[in-house]
mmCIF file of C-alpha atoms and ligand atoms in Angstrom:
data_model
loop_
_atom_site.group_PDB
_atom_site.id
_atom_site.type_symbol
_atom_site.label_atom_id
_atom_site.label_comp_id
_atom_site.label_asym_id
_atom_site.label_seq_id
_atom_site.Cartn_x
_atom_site.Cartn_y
_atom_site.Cartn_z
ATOM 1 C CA UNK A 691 123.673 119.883 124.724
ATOM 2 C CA UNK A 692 125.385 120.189 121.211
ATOM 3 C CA UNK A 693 127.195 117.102 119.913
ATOM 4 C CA UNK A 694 130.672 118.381 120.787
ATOM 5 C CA UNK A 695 129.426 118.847 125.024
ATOM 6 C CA UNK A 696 127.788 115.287 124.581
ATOM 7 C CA UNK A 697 130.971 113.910 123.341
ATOM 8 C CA UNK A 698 133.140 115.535 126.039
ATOM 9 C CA UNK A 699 130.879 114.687 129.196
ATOM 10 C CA UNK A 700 130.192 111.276 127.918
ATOM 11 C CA UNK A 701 131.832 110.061 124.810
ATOM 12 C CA UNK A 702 133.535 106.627 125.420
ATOM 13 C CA UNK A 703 136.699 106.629 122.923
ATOM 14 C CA UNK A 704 135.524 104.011 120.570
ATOM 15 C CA UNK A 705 133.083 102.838 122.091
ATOM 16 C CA UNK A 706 130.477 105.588 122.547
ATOM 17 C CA UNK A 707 130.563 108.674 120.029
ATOM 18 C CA UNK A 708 127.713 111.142 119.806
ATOM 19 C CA UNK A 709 127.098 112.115 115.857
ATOM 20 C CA UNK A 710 124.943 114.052 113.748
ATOM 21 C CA UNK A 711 122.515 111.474 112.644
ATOM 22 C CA UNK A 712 119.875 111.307 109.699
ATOM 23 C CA UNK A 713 117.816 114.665 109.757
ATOM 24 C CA UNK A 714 119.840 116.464 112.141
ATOM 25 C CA UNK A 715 119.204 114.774 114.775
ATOM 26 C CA UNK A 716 121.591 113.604 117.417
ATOM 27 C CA UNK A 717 122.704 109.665 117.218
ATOM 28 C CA UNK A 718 124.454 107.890 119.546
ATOM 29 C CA UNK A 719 126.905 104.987 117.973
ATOM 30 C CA UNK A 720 127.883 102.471 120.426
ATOM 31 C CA UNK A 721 130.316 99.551 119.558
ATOM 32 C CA UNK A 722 131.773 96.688 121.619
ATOM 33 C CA UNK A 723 133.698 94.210 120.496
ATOM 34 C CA UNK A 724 130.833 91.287 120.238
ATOM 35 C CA UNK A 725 128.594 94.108 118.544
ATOM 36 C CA UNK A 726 127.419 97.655 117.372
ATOM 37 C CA UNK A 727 124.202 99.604 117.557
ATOM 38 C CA UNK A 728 122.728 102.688 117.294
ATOM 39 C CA UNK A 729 119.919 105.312 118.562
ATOM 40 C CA UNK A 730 119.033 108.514 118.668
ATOM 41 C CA UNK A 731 117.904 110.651 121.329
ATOM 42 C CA UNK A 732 114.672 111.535 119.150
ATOM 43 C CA UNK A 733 112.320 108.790 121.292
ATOM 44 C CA UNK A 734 115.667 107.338 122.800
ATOM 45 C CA UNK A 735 114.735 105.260 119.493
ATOM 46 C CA UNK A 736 117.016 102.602 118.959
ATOM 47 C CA UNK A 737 117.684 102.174 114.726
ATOM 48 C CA UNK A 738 120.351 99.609 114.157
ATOM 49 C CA UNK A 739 121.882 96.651 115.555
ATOM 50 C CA UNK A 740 124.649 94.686 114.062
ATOM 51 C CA UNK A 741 126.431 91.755 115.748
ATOM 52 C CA UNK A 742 130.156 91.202 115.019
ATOM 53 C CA UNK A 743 130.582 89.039 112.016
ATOM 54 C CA UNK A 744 126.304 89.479 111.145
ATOM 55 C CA UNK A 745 124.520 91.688 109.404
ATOM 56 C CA UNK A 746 122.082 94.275 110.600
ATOM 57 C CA UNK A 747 118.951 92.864 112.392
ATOM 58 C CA UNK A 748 116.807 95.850 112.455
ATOM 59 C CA UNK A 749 114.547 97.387 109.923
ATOM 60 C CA UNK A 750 114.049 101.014 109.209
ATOM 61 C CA UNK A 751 112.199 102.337 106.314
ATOM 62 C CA UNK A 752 113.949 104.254 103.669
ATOM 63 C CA UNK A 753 110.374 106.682 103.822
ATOM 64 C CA UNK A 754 111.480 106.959 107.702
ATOM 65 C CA UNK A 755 110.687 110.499 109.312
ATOM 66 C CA UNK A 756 113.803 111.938 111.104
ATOM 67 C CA UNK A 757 112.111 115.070 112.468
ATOM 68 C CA UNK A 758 110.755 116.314 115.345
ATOM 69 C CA UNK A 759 106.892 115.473 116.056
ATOM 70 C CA UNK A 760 107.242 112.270 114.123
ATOM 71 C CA UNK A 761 108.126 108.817 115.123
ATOM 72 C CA UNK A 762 111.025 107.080 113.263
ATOM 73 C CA UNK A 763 109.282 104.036 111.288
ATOM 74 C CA UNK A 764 111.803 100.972 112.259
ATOM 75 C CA UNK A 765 113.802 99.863 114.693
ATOM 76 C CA UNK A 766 112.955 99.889 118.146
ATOM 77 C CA UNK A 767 110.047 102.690 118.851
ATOM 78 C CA UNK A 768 109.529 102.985 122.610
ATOM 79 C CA UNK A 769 105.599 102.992 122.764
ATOM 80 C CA UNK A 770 104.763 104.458 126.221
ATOM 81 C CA UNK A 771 102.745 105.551 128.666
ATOM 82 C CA UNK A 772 100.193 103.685 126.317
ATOM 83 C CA UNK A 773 99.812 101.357 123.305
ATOM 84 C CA UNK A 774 97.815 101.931 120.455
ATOM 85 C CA UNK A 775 95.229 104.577 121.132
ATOM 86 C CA UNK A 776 94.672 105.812 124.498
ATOM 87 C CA UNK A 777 90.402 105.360 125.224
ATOM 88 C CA UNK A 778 90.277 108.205 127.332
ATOM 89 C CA UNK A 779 91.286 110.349 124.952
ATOM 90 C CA UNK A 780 90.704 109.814 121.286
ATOM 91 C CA UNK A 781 93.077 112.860 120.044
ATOM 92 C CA UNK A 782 96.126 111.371 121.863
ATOM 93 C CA UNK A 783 98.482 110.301 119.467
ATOM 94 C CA UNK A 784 98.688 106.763 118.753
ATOM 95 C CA UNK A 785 101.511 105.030 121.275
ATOM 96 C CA UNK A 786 101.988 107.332 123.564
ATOM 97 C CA UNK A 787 104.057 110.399 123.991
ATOM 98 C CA UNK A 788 107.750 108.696 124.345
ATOM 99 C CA UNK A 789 108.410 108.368 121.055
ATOM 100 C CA UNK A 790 108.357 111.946 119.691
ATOM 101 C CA UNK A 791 109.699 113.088 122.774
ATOM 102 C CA UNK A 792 113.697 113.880 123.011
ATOM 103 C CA UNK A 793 115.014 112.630 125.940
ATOM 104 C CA UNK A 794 118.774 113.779 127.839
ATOM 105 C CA UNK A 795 121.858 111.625 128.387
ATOM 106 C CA UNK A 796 122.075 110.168 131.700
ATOM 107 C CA UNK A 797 125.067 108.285 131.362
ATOM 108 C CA UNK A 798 127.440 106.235 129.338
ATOM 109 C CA UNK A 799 129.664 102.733 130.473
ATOM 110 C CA UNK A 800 131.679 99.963 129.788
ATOM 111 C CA UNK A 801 129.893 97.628 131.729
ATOM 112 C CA UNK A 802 131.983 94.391 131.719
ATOM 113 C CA UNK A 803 130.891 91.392 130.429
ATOM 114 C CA UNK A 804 127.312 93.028 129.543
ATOM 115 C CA UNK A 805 128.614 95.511 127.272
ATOM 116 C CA UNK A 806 128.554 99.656 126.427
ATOM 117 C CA UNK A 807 125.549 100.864 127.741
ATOM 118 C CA UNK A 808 123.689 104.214 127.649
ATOM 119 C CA UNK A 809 121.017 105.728 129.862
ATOM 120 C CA UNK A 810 118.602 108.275 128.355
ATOM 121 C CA UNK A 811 116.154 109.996 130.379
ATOM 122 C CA UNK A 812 112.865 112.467 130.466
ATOM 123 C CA UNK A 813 110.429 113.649 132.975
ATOM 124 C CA UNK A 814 106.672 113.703 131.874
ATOM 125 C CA UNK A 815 104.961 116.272 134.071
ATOM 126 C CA UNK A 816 101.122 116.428 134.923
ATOM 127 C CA UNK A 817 99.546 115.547 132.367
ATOM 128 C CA UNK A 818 97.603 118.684 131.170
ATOM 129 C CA UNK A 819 94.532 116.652 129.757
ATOM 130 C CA UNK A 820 92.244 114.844 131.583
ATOM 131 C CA UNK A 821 92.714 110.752 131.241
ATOM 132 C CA UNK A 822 96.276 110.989 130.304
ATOM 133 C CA UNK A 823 98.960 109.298 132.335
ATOM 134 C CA UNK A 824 101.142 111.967 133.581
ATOM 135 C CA UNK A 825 104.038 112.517 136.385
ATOM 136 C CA UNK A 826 106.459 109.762 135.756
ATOM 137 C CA UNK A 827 110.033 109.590 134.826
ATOM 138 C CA UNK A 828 111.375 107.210 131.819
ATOM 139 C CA UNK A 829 114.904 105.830 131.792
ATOM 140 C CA UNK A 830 115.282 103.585 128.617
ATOM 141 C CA UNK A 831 118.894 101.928 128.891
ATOM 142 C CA UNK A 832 120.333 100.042 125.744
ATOM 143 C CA UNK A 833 123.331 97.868 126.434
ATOM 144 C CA UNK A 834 125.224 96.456 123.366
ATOM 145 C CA UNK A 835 127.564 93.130 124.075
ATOM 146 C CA UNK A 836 126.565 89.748 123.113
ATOM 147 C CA UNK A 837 123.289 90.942 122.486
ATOM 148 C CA UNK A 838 121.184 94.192 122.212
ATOM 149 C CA UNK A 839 119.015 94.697 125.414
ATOM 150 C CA UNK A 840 116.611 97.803 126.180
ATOM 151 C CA UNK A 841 115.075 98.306 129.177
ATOM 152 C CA UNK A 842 111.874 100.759 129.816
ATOM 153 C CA UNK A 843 112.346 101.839 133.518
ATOM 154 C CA UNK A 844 108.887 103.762 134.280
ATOM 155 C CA UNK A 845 109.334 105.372 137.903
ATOM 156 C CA UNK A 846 105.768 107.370 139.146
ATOM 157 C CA UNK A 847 106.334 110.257 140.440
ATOM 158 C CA UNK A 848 102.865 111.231 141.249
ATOM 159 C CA UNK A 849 100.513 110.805 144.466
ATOM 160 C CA UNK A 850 97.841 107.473 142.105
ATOM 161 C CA UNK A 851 98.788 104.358 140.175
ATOM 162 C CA UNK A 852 100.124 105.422 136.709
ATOM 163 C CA UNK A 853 98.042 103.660 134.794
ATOM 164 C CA UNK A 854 100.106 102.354 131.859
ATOM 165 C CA UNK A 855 100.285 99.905 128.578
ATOM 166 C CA UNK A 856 103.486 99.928 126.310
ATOM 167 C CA UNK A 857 105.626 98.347 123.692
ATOM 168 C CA UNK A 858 109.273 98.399 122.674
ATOM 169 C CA UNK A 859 107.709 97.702 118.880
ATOM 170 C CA UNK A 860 111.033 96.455 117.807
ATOM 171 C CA UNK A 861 111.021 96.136 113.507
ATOM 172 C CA UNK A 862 113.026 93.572 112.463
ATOM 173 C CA UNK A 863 114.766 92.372 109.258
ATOM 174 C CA UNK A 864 113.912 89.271 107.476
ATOM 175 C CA UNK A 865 114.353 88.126 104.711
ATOM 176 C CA UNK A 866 110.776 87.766 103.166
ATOM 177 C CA UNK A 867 107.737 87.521 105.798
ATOM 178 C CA UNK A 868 106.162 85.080 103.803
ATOM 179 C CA UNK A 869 109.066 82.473 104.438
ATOM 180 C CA UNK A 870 109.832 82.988 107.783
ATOM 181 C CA UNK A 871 108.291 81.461 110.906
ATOM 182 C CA UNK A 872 107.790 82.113 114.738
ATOM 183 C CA UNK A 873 108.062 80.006 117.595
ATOM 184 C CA UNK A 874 106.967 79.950 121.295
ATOM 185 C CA UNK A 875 103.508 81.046 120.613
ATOM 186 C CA UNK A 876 101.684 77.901 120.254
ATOM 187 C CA UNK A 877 98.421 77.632 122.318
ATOM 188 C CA UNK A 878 98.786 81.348 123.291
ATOM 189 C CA UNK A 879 95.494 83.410 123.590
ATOM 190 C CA UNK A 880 95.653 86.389 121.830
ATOM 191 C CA UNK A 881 93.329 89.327 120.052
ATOM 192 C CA UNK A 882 93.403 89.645 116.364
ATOM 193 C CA UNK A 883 93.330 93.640 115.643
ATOM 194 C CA UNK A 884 92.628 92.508 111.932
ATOM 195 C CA UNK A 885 89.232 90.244 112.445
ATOM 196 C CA UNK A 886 88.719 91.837 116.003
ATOM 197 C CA UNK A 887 88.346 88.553 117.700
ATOM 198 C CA UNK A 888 90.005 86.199 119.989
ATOM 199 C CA UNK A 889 91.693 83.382 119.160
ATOM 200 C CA UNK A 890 93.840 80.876 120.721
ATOM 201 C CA UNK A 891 97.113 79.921 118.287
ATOM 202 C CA UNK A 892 97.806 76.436 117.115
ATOM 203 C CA UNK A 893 100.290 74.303 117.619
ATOM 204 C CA UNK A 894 102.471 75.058 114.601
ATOM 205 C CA UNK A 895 104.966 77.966 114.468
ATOM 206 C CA UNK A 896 102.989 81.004 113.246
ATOM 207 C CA UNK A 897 102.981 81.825 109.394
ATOM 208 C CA UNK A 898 102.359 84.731 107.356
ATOM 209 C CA UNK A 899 99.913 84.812 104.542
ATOM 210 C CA UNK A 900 98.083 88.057 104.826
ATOM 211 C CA UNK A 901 98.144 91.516 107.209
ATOM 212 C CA UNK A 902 98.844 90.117 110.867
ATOM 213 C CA UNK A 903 98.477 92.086 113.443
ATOM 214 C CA UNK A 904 97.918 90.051 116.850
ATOM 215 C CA UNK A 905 98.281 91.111 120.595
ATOM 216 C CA UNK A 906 99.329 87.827 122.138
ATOM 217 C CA UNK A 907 98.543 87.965 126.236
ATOM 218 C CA UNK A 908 99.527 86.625 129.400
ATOM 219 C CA UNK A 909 102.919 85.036 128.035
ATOM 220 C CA UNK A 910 106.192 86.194 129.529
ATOM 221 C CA UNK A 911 108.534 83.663 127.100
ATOM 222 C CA UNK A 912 109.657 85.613 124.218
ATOM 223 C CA UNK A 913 109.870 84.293 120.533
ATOM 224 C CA UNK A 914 112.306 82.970 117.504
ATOM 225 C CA UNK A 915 111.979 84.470 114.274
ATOM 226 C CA UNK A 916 113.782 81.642 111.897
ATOM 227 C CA UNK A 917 114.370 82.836 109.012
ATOM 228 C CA UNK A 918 116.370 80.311 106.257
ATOM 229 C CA UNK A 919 116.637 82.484 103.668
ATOM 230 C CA UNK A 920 118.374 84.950 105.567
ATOM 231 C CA UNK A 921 120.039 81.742 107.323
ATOM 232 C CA UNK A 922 119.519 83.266 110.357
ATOM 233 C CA UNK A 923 117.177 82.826 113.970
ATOM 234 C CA UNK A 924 116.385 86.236 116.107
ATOM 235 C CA UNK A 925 115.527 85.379 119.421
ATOM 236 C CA UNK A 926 113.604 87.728 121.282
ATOM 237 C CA UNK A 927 113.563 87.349 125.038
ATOM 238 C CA UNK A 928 111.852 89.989 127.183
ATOM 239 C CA UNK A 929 111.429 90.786 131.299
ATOM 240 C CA UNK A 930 108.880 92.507 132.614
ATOM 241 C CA UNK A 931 106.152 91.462 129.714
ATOM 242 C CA UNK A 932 103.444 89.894 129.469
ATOM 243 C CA UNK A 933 102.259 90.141 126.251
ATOM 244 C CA UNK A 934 103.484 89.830 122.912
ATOM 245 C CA UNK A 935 102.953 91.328 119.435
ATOM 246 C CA UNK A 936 103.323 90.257 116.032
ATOM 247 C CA UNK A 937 102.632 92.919 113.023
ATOM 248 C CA UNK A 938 103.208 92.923 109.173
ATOM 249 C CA UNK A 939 101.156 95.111 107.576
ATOM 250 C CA UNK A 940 100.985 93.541 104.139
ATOM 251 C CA UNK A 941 100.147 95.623 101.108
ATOM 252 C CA UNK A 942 97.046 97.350 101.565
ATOM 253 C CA UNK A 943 98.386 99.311 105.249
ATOM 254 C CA UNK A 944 102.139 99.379 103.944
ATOM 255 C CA UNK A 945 100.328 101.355 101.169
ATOM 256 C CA UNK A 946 98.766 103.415 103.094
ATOM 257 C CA UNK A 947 101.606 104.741 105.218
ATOM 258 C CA UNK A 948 103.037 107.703 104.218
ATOM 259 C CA UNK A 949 106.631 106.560 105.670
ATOM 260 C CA UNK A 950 106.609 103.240 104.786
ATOM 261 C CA UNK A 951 107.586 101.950 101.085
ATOM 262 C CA UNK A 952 104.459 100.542 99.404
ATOM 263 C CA UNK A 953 106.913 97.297 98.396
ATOM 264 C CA UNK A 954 109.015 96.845 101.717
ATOM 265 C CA UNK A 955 106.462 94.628 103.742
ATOM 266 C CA UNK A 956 108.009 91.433 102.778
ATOM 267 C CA UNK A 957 111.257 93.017 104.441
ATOM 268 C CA UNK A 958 110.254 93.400 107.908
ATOM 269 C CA UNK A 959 108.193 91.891 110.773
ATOM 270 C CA UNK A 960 107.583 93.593 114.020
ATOM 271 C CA UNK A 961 108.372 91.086 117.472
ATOM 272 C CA UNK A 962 107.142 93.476 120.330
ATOM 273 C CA UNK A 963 107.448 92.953 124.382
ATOM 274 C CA UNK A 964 104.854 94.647 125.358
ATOM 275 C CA UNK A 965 101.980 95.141 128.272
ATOM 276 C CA UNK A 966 98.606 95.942 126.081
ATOM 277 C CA UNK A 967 95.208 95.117 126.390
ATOM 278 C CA UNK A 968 94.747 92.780 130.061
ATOM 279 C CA UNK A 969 97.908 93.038 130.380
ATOM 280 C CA UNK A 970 98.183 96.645 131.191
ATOM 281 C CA UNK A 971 100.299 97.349 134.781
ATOM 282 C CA UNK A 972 99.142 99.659 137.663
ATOM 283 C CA UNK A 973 102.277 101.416 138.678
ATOM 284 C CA UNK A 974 102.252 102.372 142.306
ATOM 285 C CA UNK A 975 102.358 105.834 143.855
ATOM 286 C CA UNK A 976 106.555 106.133 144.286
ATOM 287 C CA UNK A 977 106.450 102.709 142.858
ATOM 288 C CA UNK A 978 108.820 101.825 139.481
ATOM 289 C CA UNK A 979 108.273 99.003 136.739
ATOM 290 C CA UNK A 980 110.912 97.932 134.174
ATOM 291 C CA UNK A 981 109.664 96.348 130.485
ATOM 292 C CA UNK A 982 113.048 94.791 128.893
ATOM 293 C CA UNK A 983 113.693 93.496 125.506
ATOM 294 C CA UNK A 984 117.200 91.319 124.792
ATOM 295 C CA UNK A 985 117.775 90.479 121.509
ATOM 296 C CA UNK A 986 120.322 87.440 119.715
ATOM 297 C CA UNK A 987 120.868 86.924 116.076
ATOM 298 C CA UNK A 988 122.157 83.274 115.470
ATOM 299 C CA UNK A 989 123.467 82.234 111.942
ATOM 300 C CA UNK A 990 122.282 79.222 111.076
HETATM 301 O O1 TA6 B 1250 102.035 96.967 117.078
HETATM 302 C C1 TA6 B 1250 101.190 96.851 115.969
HETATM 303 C C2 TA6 B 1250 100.453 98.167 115.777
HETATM 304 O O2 TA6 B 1250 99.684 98.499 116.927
HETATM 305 C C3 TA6 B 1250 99.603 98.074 114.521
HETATM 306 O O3 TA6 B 1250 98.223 98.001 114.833
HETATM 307 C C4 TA6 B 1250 99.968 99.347 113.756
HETATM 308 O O4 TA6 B 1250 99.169 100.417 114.187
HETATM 309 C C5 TA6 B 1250 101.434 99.488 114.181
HETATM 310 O O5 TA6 B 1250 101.405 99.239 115.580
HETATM 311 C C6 TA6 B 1250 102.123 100.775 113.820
HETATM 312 O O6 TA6 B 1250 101.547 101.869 114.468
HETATM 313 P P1 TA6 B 1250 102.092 103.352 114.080
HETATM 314 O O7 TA6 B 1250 101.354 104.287 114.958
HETATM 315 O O8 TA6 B 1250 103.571 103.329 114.362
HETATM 316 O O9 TA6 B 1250 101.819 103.483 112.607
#
């Protein structure tokens, strides 16, 4: 559908408005009076989020992709039917296959109180390699309001369990990673993807010193990002997840990223609701599962 058909079967006066977005490619602007966001249909990737009176909370790099084939580096990259590399296959592309995928408007709302509200969709046939998930339909819905929520509706379509890990990787702004903290993770178990080991976190908010890349399992609560210089807290509360990760690069891997600024690690930090490693679901044959992400900024 061009811009001007999107705009006609589902444009919202104000509040929804289908654009020409960064590369081409088609963005969707929604704004309620509590807040603003924005996403394009590339991935059904959300890329900014801006409460009323606040200042964005996302991060995107400025070395971003906005093409097809290539995920968008920032904001909220829908990593699905699998996380990280997929084992059964080595040459799947890391993350799964939602986020380079383009996906169709189902719908557009007001929804009162929650907010405007947007439904993109895709089907994923058969999978035409052996030990990929395949034969499910996505529906990722963003709602802007109070707060930003997305929600990863997976529905299998085929006759076995779908199989499936994911992530809505969400980047987020801060102000520099090595003065903000994060809460709700004390005593979690998690695996540390830089050491490749175990652990169990302490009692103290987590702290960044170095690369940090941990998949946090079997915890359903969410965390606070409190950031003072930025004098600002970004809770993220999630449904539907079990696990939890927590990624800064640091200097050596923002280096060696082709679309990500060698000096914009200190900028961003990556608060994920996820289903990885144990945590991975079985979804039944005809069966659906739903992975949900809300997001509040609070000045402070
Ligand atoms: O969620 C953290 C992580 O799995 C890191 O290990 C790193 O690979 C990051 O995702 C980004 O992955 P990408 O494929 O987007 O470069």
């Amino acid at each position: 559908m061009t811009i001007n058909e999107l705009n006609r079967k589902f444009g919202l006066r104000s509040m929804a408005k289908f654009v020409e977005g960064r590369g081409g490619l088609t963005k969707l602007v929604m704004t309620h009076e509590l807040g603003r966001c924005e996403l394009y249909l590339h991935g059904a990737h959300v890329t900014s989020y801006v409460p009323t009176g606040g200042k964005e909370v996302l991060w995107v790099s400025r070395k971003s992709l906005f093409e097809a084939g290539a995920p968008i580096r920032g904001g909220i990259p829908v990593c699905h039917p699998w996380f990280g590399p997929l084992e059964a296959d080595p040459e799947a592309p890391m993350h799964g296959l939602a986020r380079t995928s383009d996906f169709e408007v189902e719908s557009v709302e007001s929804i009162v109180p929650d907010g405007v509200s947007a439904v993109l969709k895709r089907r994923f046939a058969k999978a035409d390699k052996p030990g990929r998930p395949g034969n499910y339909e996505l529906r990722v819905r963003v709602t802007v309001g109070r707060s930003l929520c997305v929600a990863c509706e997976t529905r299998n379509l085929g006759r076995d369990e779908l199989p499936l890990t994911e992530a809505l990787h969400s980047y987020f702004g801060v102000s520099d990673v090595r003065k903000v903290s994060v809460m709700h993770l004390s005593g979690v178990e998690y695996f540390c993807k830089v050491k490749g080991a175990p652990g169990v976190e302490g009692a103290k908010p987590v702290t960044f010193k170095g690369e940090f890349d941990r998949v946090y399992t079997d915890t359903t609560v969410g965390a606070k990002i409190v950031d003072p210089g930025a004098k600002r807290e970004i809770n993220v509360s999630k449904r539907g997840s079990n696990s939890t990760v927590v990624w800064n690069p640091w200097t050596k891997k923002a280096a060696a990223m082709a679309d990500f600024g060698d000096n914009e690690w200190p900028r961003m930090l990556c608060i994920e609701a996820a289903n990885a490693l144990s945590d991975a679901v079985r979804v039944p044959r005809g069966g659906k599962h739903v992975l949900e992400t809300v997001i509040r900024a609070v000045t402070r």
